[in-house]
Coordinates of C-alpha atoms and ligand atoms in Angstrom, one line a residue:
M1090 CA -18.2 -22.4 19.7
G1091 CA -14.6 -22.3 18.7
L1092 CA -13.1 -21.8 15.3
D1093 CA -13.5 -24.1 12.4
I1094 CA -10.0 -24.2 11.0
D1095 CA -8.9 -26.7 8.4
W1096 CA -5.3 -26.9 9.6
S1097 CA -4.2 -29.0 6.6
E1098 CA -4.8 -26.0 4.4
E1099 CA -3.0 -23.5 6.7
P1100 CA 0.3 -21.9 5.6
V1101 CA 1.3 -22.1 9.3
P1102 CA 0.8 -25.4 11.1
N1103 CA -1.1 -25.8 14.3
L1104 CA 1.6 -25.4 17.0
S1105 CA -0.5 -27.3 19.6
Q1106 CA 0.2 -30.5 17.7
W1107 CA 3.6 -30.5 19.3
D1108 CA 4.0 -31.5 22.9
S1109 CA 7.1 -29.5 23.4
Y1110 CA 8.6 -26.3 22.2
E1111 CA 11.8 -28.2 21.2
T1112 CA 10.0 -30.5 18.8
A1113 CA 8.0 -27.7 17.4
R1114 CA 11.2 -25.7 16.6
E1115 CA 12.7 -28.8 15.0
E1116 CA 9.7 -29.9 12.9
F1117 CA 8.1 -26.6 12.0
E1118 CA 7.9 -25.9 8.3
W1119 CA 6.3 -22.9 6.5
R1120 CA 3.8 -23.9 3.9
I1121 CA 3.5 -20.6 2.1
P1122 CA 1.8 -21.0 -1.3
E1123 CA 3.4 -19.8 -4.5
T1124 CA 0.8 -17.0 -4.9
Y1125 CA -0.6 -15.4 -1.9
N1126 CA -2.6 -12.2 -1.5
A1127 CA -3.2 -11.0 2.1
G1128 CA -6.4 -9.1 1.0
A1129 CA -7.9 -12.3 -0.4
D1130 CA -6.9 -14.2 2.7
V1131 CA -8.4 -12.3 5.6
L1132 CA -12.0 -11.9 4.8
T1133 CA -12.8 -15.1 2.9
H1134 CA -14.2 -17.7 5.2
E1135 CA -16.6 -20.5 4.7
D1136 CA -18.6 -19.5 7.7
D1137 CA -19.0 -15.9 6.5
D1138 CA -21.9 -15.1 8.8
R1139 CA -19.5 -15.0 11.7
T1140 CA -18.8 -11.6 13.3
A1141 CA -15.5 -10.3 12.0
L1142 CA -15.7 -7.0 13.7
V1143 CA -17.5 -5.5 16.7
Q1144 CA -17.1 -1.8 16.1
L1145 CA -17.6 0.5 19.1
G1146 CA -18.2 4.2 18.3
P1147 CA -17.0 7.1 20.4
S1148 CA -20.4 7.4 22.2
G1149 CA -20.8 3.7 22.8
E1150 CA -22.7 2.7 19.6
V1151 CA -22.1 -0.9 18.7
E1152 CA -21.9 -2.1 15.1
R1153 CA -21.4 -5.7 14.1
W1154 CA -19.8 -6.7 10.8
T1155 CA -19.9 -10.2 9.4
Y1156 CA -17.2 -11.5 7.2
A1157 CA -19.6 -11.5 4.3
A1158 CA -20.5 -7.9 4.7
L1159 CA -16.9 -6.8 5.1
E1160 CA -15.8 -8.7 2.0
R1161 CA -18.6 -7.1 -0.1
R1162 CA -17.6 -3.6 1.0
A1163 CA -13.9 -4.2 0.5
N1164 CA -14.6 -5.5 -3.0
S1165 CA -16.8 -2.6 -3.8
L1166 CA -14.1 -0.2 -2.7
A1167 CA -11.4 -2.1 -4.7
N1168 CA -13.5 -1.7 -7.8
A1169 CA -14.0 2.0 -7.2
L1170 CA -10.3 2.5 -6.7
R1171 CA -9.5 0.6 -9.8
A1172 CA -11.9 2.8 -11.7
R1173 CA -10.1 5.8 -10.3
G1174 CA -6.8 4.4 -11.7
V1175 CA -5.2 2.9 -8.6
E1176 CA -2.8 0.2 -9.9
R1177 CA -0.5 -2.4 -8.7
G1178 CA 2.4 -0.9 -6.7
D1179 CA 0.6 2.5 -6.1
R1180 CA 0.7 3.7 -2.5
V1181 CA -2.6 4.3 -0.7
A1182 CA -2.3 6.1 2.6
V1183 CA -4.9 5.8 5.3
V1184 CA -5.0 8.2 8.3
S1185 CA -7.8 6.8 10.3
P1186 CA -8.4 5.4 13.8
Q1187 CA -10.0 2.1 14.9
R1188 CA -13.0 2.1 12.6
V1189 CA -14.1 -0.2 10.0
E1190 CA -13.0 1.9 7.0
T1191 CA -9.3 1.5 8.1
P1192 CA -8.9 -2.2 7.5
L1193 CA -11.3 -2.0 4.5
V1194 CA -8.8 0.3 2.8
H1195 CA -6.0 -2.1 3.6
V1196 CA -7.9 -5.1 2.2
A1197 CA -8.9 -3.2 -1.0
A1198 CA -5.4 -2.0 -1.5
Y1199 CA -3.9 -5.5 -1.0
K1200 CA -6.4 -7.0 -3.4
L1201 CA -5.4 -4.5 -6.0
G1202 CA -1.7 -5.3 -5.5
A1203 CA -1.3 -1.7 -4.3
V1204 CA 0.6 -0.8 -1.2
A1205 CA -1.2 0.4 1.9
V1206 CA 0.5 3.1 4.0
P1207 CA -1.1 3.2 7.5
L1208 CA -0.7 6.5 9.4
S1209 CA -1.8 7.6 12.8
V1210 CA -4.5 10.2 13.3
L1211 CA -2.3 11.7 16.0
Y1212 CA 0.2 12.9 13.5
G1213 CA 0.4 16.6 12.9
P1214 CA 0.9 18.2 9.4
D1215 CA 4.7 18.0 9.5
A1216 CA 4.7 14.3 10.3
L1217 CA 2.1 13.7 7.6
E1218 CA 3.8 15.8 5.0
F1219 CA 7.0 13.9 5.5
R1220 CA 5.3 10.5 5.1
F1221 CA 3.1 11.5 2.1
D1222 CA 6.1 12.9 0.2
D1223 CA 8.4 10.0 1.3
S1224 CA 5.9 7.3 0.3
G1225 CA 4.7 9.1 -2.8
A1226 CA 1.1 8.3 -1.9
E1227 CA -1.2 9.7 -4.5
I1228 CA -4.4 9.0 -2.7
V1229 CA -5.0 9.5 1.0
F1230 CA -8.0 8.4 3.1
A1231 CA -8.5 10.6 6.1
A1232 CA -10.9 10.4 9.0
E1233 CA -12.4 13.5 10.6
D1234 CA -9.9 13.7 13.4
A1235 CA -7.1 13.9 10.8
I1236 CA -8.7 15.9 8.1
D1237 CA -7.3 19.3 9.0
A1238 CA -3.7 18.1 9.4
V1239 CA -4.1 16.2 6.1
E1240 CA -5.3 19.3 4.4
T1241 CA -2.3 21.3 5.5
A1242 CA 0.1 18.5 4.6
V1243 CA -1.5 18.0 1.2
E1244 CA -1.4 21.8 0.5
R1245 CA 2.3 21.9 1.3
G1246 CA 3.4 18.8 -0.5
D1247 CA 2.9 17.7 -4.1
A1248 CA 2.5 14.0 -4.2
V1249 CA -1.1 13.6 -3.2
D1250 CA -3.8 14.1 -5.9
C1251 CA -6.9 12.8 -4.2
V1252 CA -8.1 13.0 -0.6
V1253 CA -11.0 10.7 0.5
G1254 CA -12.9 11.9 3.6
I1255 CA -14.0 9.1 5.9
D1256 CA -17.3 10.1 7.4
T1257 CA -16.3 13.7 6.7
A1258 CA -16.2 16.1 3.7
P1259 CA -12.8 16.1 2.0
P1260 CA -10.8 19.4 2.1
T1261 CA -10.9 21.7 -0.9
V1262 CA -7.3 22.0 -2.1
D1263 CA -6.3 23.4 -5.5
G1264 CA -5.3 20.7 -7.9
V1265 CA -6.4 17.9 -5.5
E1266 CA -9.6 16.0 -6.0
G1267 CA -11.9 15.3 -3.1
E1268 CA -14.1 12.2 -2.6
R1269 CA -16.2 10.8 0.2
F1270 CA -15.7 7.2 1.3
E1271 CA -19.3 6.3 1.0
D1272 CA -19.3 7.3 -2.6
L1273 CA -16.5 5.0 -3.5
T1274 CA -18.5 2.0 -4.5
G1275 CA -18.6 -0.6 -7.3
S1276 CA -19.5 -4.2 -7.8
S1277 CA -19.3 -6.3 -4.7
Q1278 CA -17.3 -8.9 -6.7
F1279 CA -13.6 -8.5 -7.1
E1280 CA -10.9 -10.9 -8.1
A1281 CA -7.7 -10.2 -6.2
V1282 CA -4.6 -9.7 -8.2
D1283 CA -2.3 -12.7 -8.2
T1284 CA 0.6 -11.6 -6.0
A1285 CA 3.7 -13.5 -5.1
P1286 CA 4.1 -13.8 -1.3
S1287 CA 6.9 -11.3 -1.3
D1288 CA 5.2 -8.7 -3.5
P1289 CA 4.9 -5.3 -1.7
A1290 CA 1.7 -5.0 0.3
V1291 CA 2.3 -2.5 3.1
L1292 CA 4.7 0.4 3.9
I1293 CA 4.8 0.9 7.6
Y1294 CA 6.7 3.7 9.3
T1295 CA 8.5 2.6 12.4
S1296 CA 7.5 4.2 15.7
G1297 CA 10.2 6.9 15.6
T1298 CA 11.3 6.0 19.1
T1299 CA 15.0 6.7 18.4
G1300 CA 14.7 9.4 15.8
R1301 CA 13.3 9.9 12.3
P1302 CA 10.9 7.1 11.4
K1303 CA 11.9 4.7 8.6
G1304 CA 9.5 3.4 6.0
V1305 CA 9.5 -0.4 6.1
L1306 CA 8.3 -2.2 3.0
Q1307 CA 6.7 -5.6 3.6
G1308 CA 5.2 -8.2 1.3
H1309 CA 1.9 -10.0 1.5
E1310 CA 3.5 -12.9 3.4
Y1311 CA 4.3 -10.5 6.3
L1312 CA 1.0 -11.4 7.7
L1313 CA 1.7 -15.2 7.6
G1314 CA 5.1 -14.5 9.2
H1315 CA 3.2 -13.2 12.3
L1316 CA 1.0 -16.3 12.8
P1317 CA 3.3 -18.7 14.7
C1318 CA 3.9 -16.1 17.4
V1319 CA 0.2 -15.2 17.5
Q1320 CA -0.5 -18.8 18.2
M1321 CA 2.1 -19.0 20.9
A1322 CA 1.3 -15.8 22.7
T1323 CA -2.5 -16.2 22.7
T1324 CA -2.3 -20.0 23.0
F1325 CA -5.6 -20.1 21.0
P1326 CA -5.0 -23.4 19.2
W1327 CA -4.7 -25.1 22.6
H1328 CA -8.2 -23.9 23.5
E1329 CA -10.4 -25.1 20.8
D1330 CA -13.6 -24.7 22.8
V1331 CA -13.0 -21.0 23.3
D1332 CA -14.8 -18.5 21.2
P1333 CA -11.9 -16.2 20.4
V1334 CA -12.3 -12.5 20.6
F1335 CA -9.2 -10.3 20.0
Y1336 CA -8.8 -6.8 21.1
T1337 CA -6.1 -4.2 21.5
P1338 CA -6.4 -0.5 22.1
A1339 CA -3.2 -0.1 20.1
D1340 CA -3.6 1.9 16.9
W1341 CA -4.3 0.0 13.7
A1342 CA -1.8 2.3 12.1
W1343 CA 0.9 0.6 14.1
V1344 CA 2.2 -2.9 13.3
G1345 CA 1.2 -4.0 16.8
G1346 CA -2.5 -3.2 16.4
L1347 CA -2.8 -4.2 12.7
Y1348 CA -0.5 -7.2 12.3
D1349 CA -0.4 -8.7 15.8
V1350 CA -4.1 -8.5 16.4
L1351 CA -6.6 -7.4 13.8
L1352 CA -5.4 -9.2 10.6
P1353 CA -4.3 -12.4 12.4
A1354 CA -7.7 -12.6 14.0
W1355 CA -9.3 -12.3 10.6
H1356 CA -7.0 -14.7 9.0
Y1357 CA -8.3 -17.3 11.5
G1358 CA -11.9 -16.2 11.2
A1359 CA -12.1 -14.9 14.8
T1360 CA -13.8 -11.8 16.1
A1361 CA -12.0 -8.6 16.6
V1362 CA -13.2 -5.6 18.6
G1363 CA -12.5 -2.0 17.4
Y1364 CA -13.0 1.1 19.5
E1365 CA -12.5 4.6 18.3
F1366 CA -11.1 6.7 21.2
A1367 CA -9.3 10.1 21.4
E1368 CA -7.0 9.1 24.3
F1369 CA -6.3 5.7 25.9
E1370 CA -8.8 5.1 28.7
P1371 CA -7.7 2.4 31.2
E1372 CA -11.2 1.9 32.8
T1373 CA -12.9 1.7 29.4
T1374 CA -10.4 -0.9 28.3
F1375 CA -11.3 -3.1 31.3
Q1376 CA -15.0 -2.4 30.5
I1377 CA -14.6 -3.4 26.8
I1378 CA -12.8 -6.6 27.8
E1379 CA -15.6 -7.5 30.1
N1380 CA -18.6 -6.4 28.0
H1381 CA -17.4 -8.0 24.7
D1382 CA -16.0 -11.2 26.1
V1383 CA -12.5 -10.5 24.9
T1384 CA -10.3 -13.6 25.3
Y1385 CA -7.0 -12.3 23.9
P1386 CA -6.3 -8.7 24.8
L1387 CA -3.0 -7.2 23.6
L1388 CA -2.0 -4.4 26.0
T1389 CA 1.3 -2.6 25.7
P1390 CA 3.4 -2.1 28.9
T1391 CA 2.4 1.5 29.0
M1392 CA -1.3 0.6 28.9
L1393 CA -0.8 -2.0 31.6
K1394 CA 1.0 0.5 33.8
M1395 CA -2.0 2.9 33.4
M1396 CA -4.5 0.1 34.0
A1397 CA -2.7 -0.8 37.2
Q1398 CA -3.4 2.7 38.5
V1399 CA -7.2 2.4 38.3
D1400 CA -9.9 0.3 39.9
H1401 CA -9.9 -3.1 38.3
S1402 CA -12.8 -5.0 39.8
F1403 CA -14.2 -6.3 36.5
D1404 CA -15.4 -9.7 35.5
L1405 CA -12.4 -10.9 33.4
D1406 CA -13.0 -14.6 33.6
Q1407 CA -13.1 -15.3 29.9
V1408 CA -9.6 -13.9 29.3
V1409 CA -7.3 -16.7 28.3
S1410 CA -4.1 -14.8 27.7
V1411 CA -2.9 -11.3 28.0
V1412 CA -0.3 -10.4 25.4
T1413 CA 2.2 -7.6 25.6
G1414 CA 5.3 -6.2 24.0
G1415 CA 6.7 -3.4 22.0
E1416 CA 8.9 -2.1 24.9
P1417 CA 10.5 -3.6 27.9
V1418 CA 8.0 -5.2 30.3
P1419 CA 8.6 -4.5 34.0
Q1420 CA 8.4 -7.6 36.2
E1421 CA 5.7 -5.9 38.2
L1422 CA 3.3 -6.2 35.3
H1423 CA 3.5 -10.0 35.5
R1424 CA 2.2 -9.8 39.1
F1425 CA -0.5 -7.3 38.1
V1426 CA -1.8 -9.5 35.2
D1427 CA -1.6 -12.6 37.4
D1428 CA -3.6 -10.8 40.2
T1429 CA -6.1 -9.0 38.0
F1430 CA -6.8 -11.4 35.1
D1431 CA -5.6 -14.6 36.7
V1432 CA -3.8 -15.6 33.5
T1433 CA -0.2 -15.6 32.2
L1434 CA 1.2 -12.4 30.7
H1435 CA 2.6 -13.5 27.4
E1436 CA 5.4 -11.1 26.3
L1437 CA 6.5 -11.1 22.7
Y1438 CA 9.2 -9.3 20.8
G1439 CA 9.7 -7.9 17.3
Q1440 CA 10.0 -4.8 15.3
T1441 CA 8.4 -3.5 12.2
E1442 CA 11.3 -4.8 10.2
A1443 CA 11.0 -8.4 11.5
N1444 CA 8.0 -8.7 13.8
L1445 CA 7.0 -11.3 16.4
V1446 CA 10.2 -13.5 16.4
V1447 CA 10.5 -14.1 20.1
S1448 CA 7.6 -15.1 22.4
N1449 CA 6.4 -17.0 25.4
C1450 CA 3.9 -19.8 25.4
A1451 CA 2.7 -21.1 28.8
E1452 CA 1.5 -24.3 27.2
W1453 CA 5.1 -25.2 26.5
F1454 CA 7.3 -23.5 29.1
D1455 CA 7.0 -21.1 32.0
P1456 CA 7.9 -17.5 31.1
K1457 CA 10.8 -16.0 33.1
P1458 CA 9.6 -12.5 33.9
G1459 CA 12.1 -10.0 32.5
S1460 CA 12.9 -12.3 29.6
M1461 CA 11.1 -11.8 26.3
G1462 CA 10.7 -15.6 25.8
R1463 CA 12.2 -17.9 23.2
P1464 CA 12.6 -17.8 19.4
V1465 CA 9.3 -18.5 17.7
P1466 CA 9.3 -21.7 15.6
G1467 CA 9.9 -20.6 11.9
H1468 CA 12.2 -17.8 12.9
N1469 CA 15.9 -18.0 13.7
V1470 CA 17.0 -15.5 16.4
E1471 CA 20.5 -15.4 17.7
I1472 CA 22.7 -13.1 19.7
I1473 CA 25.7 -12.2 17.6
D1474 CA 28.8 -9.9 17.6
E1475 CA 29.6 -7.3 15.0
D1476 CA 31.1 -10.0 12.7
G1477 CA 28.1 -12.2 12.8
N1478 CA 29.5 -14.8 15.3
Q1479 CA 27.1 -16.2 17.8
M1480 CA 27.7 -15.2 21.4
P1481 CA 28.1 -17.7 24.2
D1482 CA 25.2 -18.0 26.7
D1483 CA 24.6 -15.0 28.9
E1484 CA 27.0 -12.8 26.9
P1485 CA 25.4 -9.6 25.6
G1486 CA 25.4 -8.9 21.9
T1487 CA 23.1 -7.8 19.0
I1488 CA 19.7 -9.5 18.7
A1489 CA 19.7 -10.8 15.1
V1490 CA 17.2 -12.6 12.9
R1491 CA 18.3 -14.8 10.1
S1492 CA 17.1 -14.1 6.5
P1493 CA 15.2 -15.1 4.6
D1494 CA 12.1 -15.0 6.7
P1495 CA 8.6 -14.2 5.6
V1496 CA 8.2 -11.7 8.4
M1497 CA 11.4 -9.8 7.3
F1498 CA 11.2 -6.5 5.5
R1499 CA 12.2 -6.1 1.9
E1500 CA 13.8 -2.7 2.2
Y1501 CA 13.7 0.7 3.9
W1502 CA 11.8 2.7 1.5
N1503 CA 14.1 5.1 -0.5
E1504 CA 17.0 4.2 1.8
P1505 CA 19.1 1.5 0.2
D1506 CA 22.2 2.3 2.2
K1507 CA 20.2 1.9 5.5
T1508 CA 18.8 -1.4 4.2
D1509 CA 22.3 -2.7 3.4
A1510 CA 23.6 -1.5 6.8
S1511 CA 21.0 -3.6 8.6
F1512 CA 22.5 -6.9 7.5
I1513 CA 25.6 -8.7 8.7
G1514 CA 25.8 -11.5 6.2
E1515 CA 22.6 -13.4 6.4
W1516 CA 21.7 -11.8 9.8
M1517 CA 19.4 -8.9 10.1
D1518 CA 20.6 -6.6 12.9
T1519 CA 17.7 -5.4 15.0
D1520 CA 19.8 -2.6 16.6
D1521 CA 18.7 -4.1 19.9
L1522 CA 21.0 -5.7 22.4
G1523 CA 20.2 -8.8 24.4
A1524 CA 21.5 -12.0 25.7
R1525 CA 20.4 -15.7 25.5
D1526 CA 20.6 -17.8 28.7
A1527 CA 21.4 -21.5 28.9
D1528 CA 17.7 -22.4 28.5
G1529 CA 17.4 -20.4 25.3
Y1530 CA 15.4 -17.5 26.7
I1531 CA 16.2 -14.1 25.2
W1532 CA 16.7 -11.2 27.5
F1533 CA 16.4 -7.7 26.2
K1534 CA 19.2 -5.4 27.3
A1535 CA 18.7 -2.1 25.5
R1536 CA 18.3 -0.4 22.2
A1537 CA 21.8 0.1 20.9
D1538 CA 21.2 3.9 20.9
D1539 CA 20.0 4.0 24.5
V1540 CA 22.9 2.3 26.2
I1541 CA 24.5 4.5 28.8
I1542 CA 28.3 4.2 29.4
T1543 CA 29.1 5.4 32.9
A1544 CA 32.5 5.0 34.4
G1545 CA 33.2 2.3 31.9
Y1546 CA 30.1 0.3 32.7
R1547 CA 27.3 -0.3 30.2
V1548 CA 23.9 0.3 31.6
G1549 CA 20.6 -0.5 29.8
P1550 CA 17.8 1.9 30.9
A1551 CA 15.2 -0.9 31.0
E1552 CA 16.6 -2.6 34.1
V1553 CA 16.8 0.6 36.0
E1554 CA 13.3 1.7 35.0
D1555 CA 12.0 -1.7 36.0
T1556 CA 13.2 -1.2 39.5
L1557 CA 12.0 2.4 39.7
I1558 CA 8.5 1.4 38.7
E1559 CA 8.3 -1.0 41.7
H1560 CA 8.1 2.1 43.9
D1561 CA 4.5 3.1 44.7
A1562 CA 5.1 6.8 44.0
V1563 CA 6.2 6.0 40.4
A1564 CA 3.7 5.6 37.6
N1565 CA 6.3 5.5 34.8
A1566 CA 10.0 6.2 34.5
A1567 CA 12.6 6.8 31.8
V1568 CA 16.4 6.6 32.3
I1569 CA 19.0 8.3 30.2
G1570 CA 22.7 9.2 30.4
V1571 CA 23.7 12.8 30.9
D1572 CA 27.2 14.3 30.5
D1573 CA 29.3 13.9 33.6
E1574 CA 32.8 15.2 34.0
T1575 CA 34.2 12.2 35.9
R1576 CA 32.1 9.3 34.7
G1577 CA 31.6 10.3 31.1
Q1578 CA 27.9 9.9 31.6
R1579 CA 25.8 9.6 34.7
V1580 CA 22.5 7.8 35.1
K1581 CA 19.5 10.1 35.4
A1582 CA 15.9 9.1 35.9
Y1583 CA 12.9 11.0 34.8
I1584 CA 9.9 10.1 37.0
E1585 CA 6.2 10.4 36.1
P1586 CA 4.7 10.3 39.6
A1587 CA 1.6 8.2 40.4
P1588 CA -1.7 10.2 40.7
G1589 CA -1.7 12.5 43.7
V1590 CA 2.0 12.2 44.4
E1591 CA 3.8 15.5 44.6
H1592 CA 7.2 16.4 43.1
S1593 CA 9.2 16.7 46.3
D1594 CA 12.7 16.0 47.4
A1595 CA 11.3 13.7 50.1
V1596 CA 9.6 11.5 47.4
A1597 CA 12.8 11.6 45.3
D1598 CA 14.8 10.5 48.3
S1599 CA 12.4 7.7 49.1
I1600 CA 12.6 6.4 45.5
A1601 CA 16.4 6.7 45.6
T1602 CA 16.7 4.8 48.8
Q1603 CA 14.5 1.9 47.6
V1604 CA 16.3 1.4 44.3
R1605 CA 19.8 1.8 45.8
D1606 CA 19.6 -1.7 47.3
D1607 CA 18.2 -3.4 44.2
L1608 CA 20.7 -2.1 41.6
A1609 CA 24.4 -2.3 41.1
K1610 CA 26.2 0.8 42.3
Y1611 CA 27.0 1.9 38.7
Q1612 CA 23.3 1.5 37.6
Y1613 CA 21.9 3.6 40.4
P1614 CA 20.4 6.9 39.2
R1615 CA 22.4 9.7 40.6
E1616 CA 19.9 12.3 39.5
I1617 CA 16.1 12.1 39.7
E1618 CA 13.8 14.6 38.1
F1619 CA 10.0 14.6 38.1
I1620 CA 8.1 15.2 34.9
D1621 CA 4.3 15.5 34.4
E1622 CA 4.4 13.5 31.2
L1623 CA 7.2 11.6 29.5
P1624 CA 7.6 12.3 25.8
T1625 CA 6.2 9.3 23.9
T1626 CA 5.5 8.2 20.4
T1627 CA 1.9 8.0 19.2
T1628 CA 2.1 4.3 20.3
G1629 CA 3.1 5.3 23.8
K1630 CA 6.8 4.4 23.6
V1631 CA 9.1 6.6 25.7
Q1632 CA 11.3 8.7 23.5
R1633 CA 14.5 8.9 25.5
H1634 CA 16.2 10.9 22.7
R1635 CA 13.8 13.8 23.4
L1636 CA 14.8 13.7 27.1
E1637 CA 18.4 13.9 26.0
Q1638 CA 17.6 16.9 23.8
R1639 CA 15.9 18.5 26.7
E1640 CA 19.2 18.1 28.7
D1641 CA 21.2 19.7 25.9
E1642 CA 18.9 22.8 25.8
Ligands
LIG1987 P1 12.3 3.5 15.5 O1 12.9 2.3 14.8 O2 11.7 4.5 14.6 O3 13.1 4.1 16.6 P2 10.7 1.6 17.1 O4 12.0 0.7 17.0 O5 10.2 1.8 18.4 O6 11.0 3.0 16.4 P3 8.9 -0.4 16.2 O7 9.3 -1.2 15.0 O8 7.4 -0.2 16.4 O9 9.6 1.0 16.2 O10 9.4 -1.1 17.6 C1 10.3 -2.2 17.6 C2 11.2 -2.0 18.8 O11 10.5 -2.0 20.0 C3 12.2 -3.1 18.9 O12 13.3 -3.0 18.1 C4 12.6 -3.0 20.4 O13 13.6 -2.0 20.6 C5 11.3 -2.6 21.1 N1 10.6 -3.8 21.6 C6 9.7 -4.6 21.0 N2 9.3 -5.6 21.8 C7 10.0 -5.5 22.9 C8 10.1 -6.2 24.2 N3 9.3 -7.3 24.4 N4 11.0 -5.8 25.1 C9 11.8 -4.7 24.9 N5 11.7 -4.0 23.8 C10 10.9 -4.4 22.8
LIG1988 MG1 13.3 0.4 15.4

């Protein structure tokens, strides 16, 4: 039972050694080695018979992979890629869902010193073409669900010269070689390239919530930079007798799935669960957590909202902590998790550019629902003004992370001006607005782009949405500002109704009446419109800018 971790060798200390959050923040020190390769890190464990991955197929097949078996397959792939000419710095794209080949491509690329480019299978040809061209990926791995879109994108673009089909035949495109994943094999021994911790390892495109996605280049140490927060939010070091099983339905092409869950689980030698699905299934998610003894599920707010709408009489006793983040977390979800899982909902905060820098940890302090938590030891997070001065308590400003930081990006790929513009002196500007209270908790206010200015007041959509979601008729809500002659902008709410609720004036009135009392007068949505489905990113984040476009049309 439990994990056998030699903490003296760990680049991130065991946080449970500190009785209090305050001492941990004071005494924490990174121990990042001079050379570090994330690919060599994640699969190499003394106890390599342990299950690294429980892979669930689309029709319920279960496949178990030990660390030893994964390491052999990753090495064999790395040798085959080297034989094909993949070198240090080359970009290797992978368009594949939660299946074993996806992380195998990452590990092989990291070991080669190449740069993995994770991409979602939900992307269409345009989205893929942009990312292939922008990243300059020469080789693309594509699973069956993505193969047609990849084919079209590769035909149109000119960067890619080889497509590898994962469990599917590669497309036939003039001038582009085709391979099958199962044929890319070589010796099962591979010596990982000696990389400096900051050498590029992964190029991740941001979610594209606010507009065109940005390619974020991160080094090998990016993984290590996530670990203190993973310890805090799961609280796993405090529970040495627990057999840790990590699971998230979040895509492994997204930083949240790959770097908050799968790779940290493997760094520590724990078990991760993967499930390949076409669309998020709330009941199946409960079922997986129950059947596979998941102890640390990461469920985004959107997922939790959907899970709250279905029957949830499952046996969830083994769950130790539910982790969430990526978008504002309505207070209602804390009650839902408490009632359903009987554990604390641990919210965390970060972005592709500097991930997991704020978190909760019930072992140290009680979360304040609505707040994202406190700065994670090892990271410096402050609220600043546009000149980089720290704001007093409770005063809103920009959420900023101090550089250098192992979890901080090196650059926006091909966009040096954008990279420069993200720094105010030593502070990286997250483009998110927030405030710190007297106890040091950070409260998310809004993305800078989403702030609504109405009659001179600044309104963050999240607080209004939080209140709307309390209403039984509301499954999800998004709030934007629309042009208004007298106010400049007025607050408008788009409502995705709960199952079975009709789009009627009576329902709208009932929602309006309920929220009127809970919100300040200027925050109150003067317009309510029902929508069958809110526009979201592939990771389920509401794209308010698309609702704004809809208003313009
Ligand atoms: P893009 O930058 O392309 O618009 P994105 O910012 O959504 O997309 P990510 O890097 O995946 O891309 O997401 C990070 C952002 O998600 C943060 O900057 C923040 O706005 C939001 N976020 C993350 N965690 C939280 C949280 N706990 N509460 C509120 N918002 C959060
Ligand atoms: Mg962003």
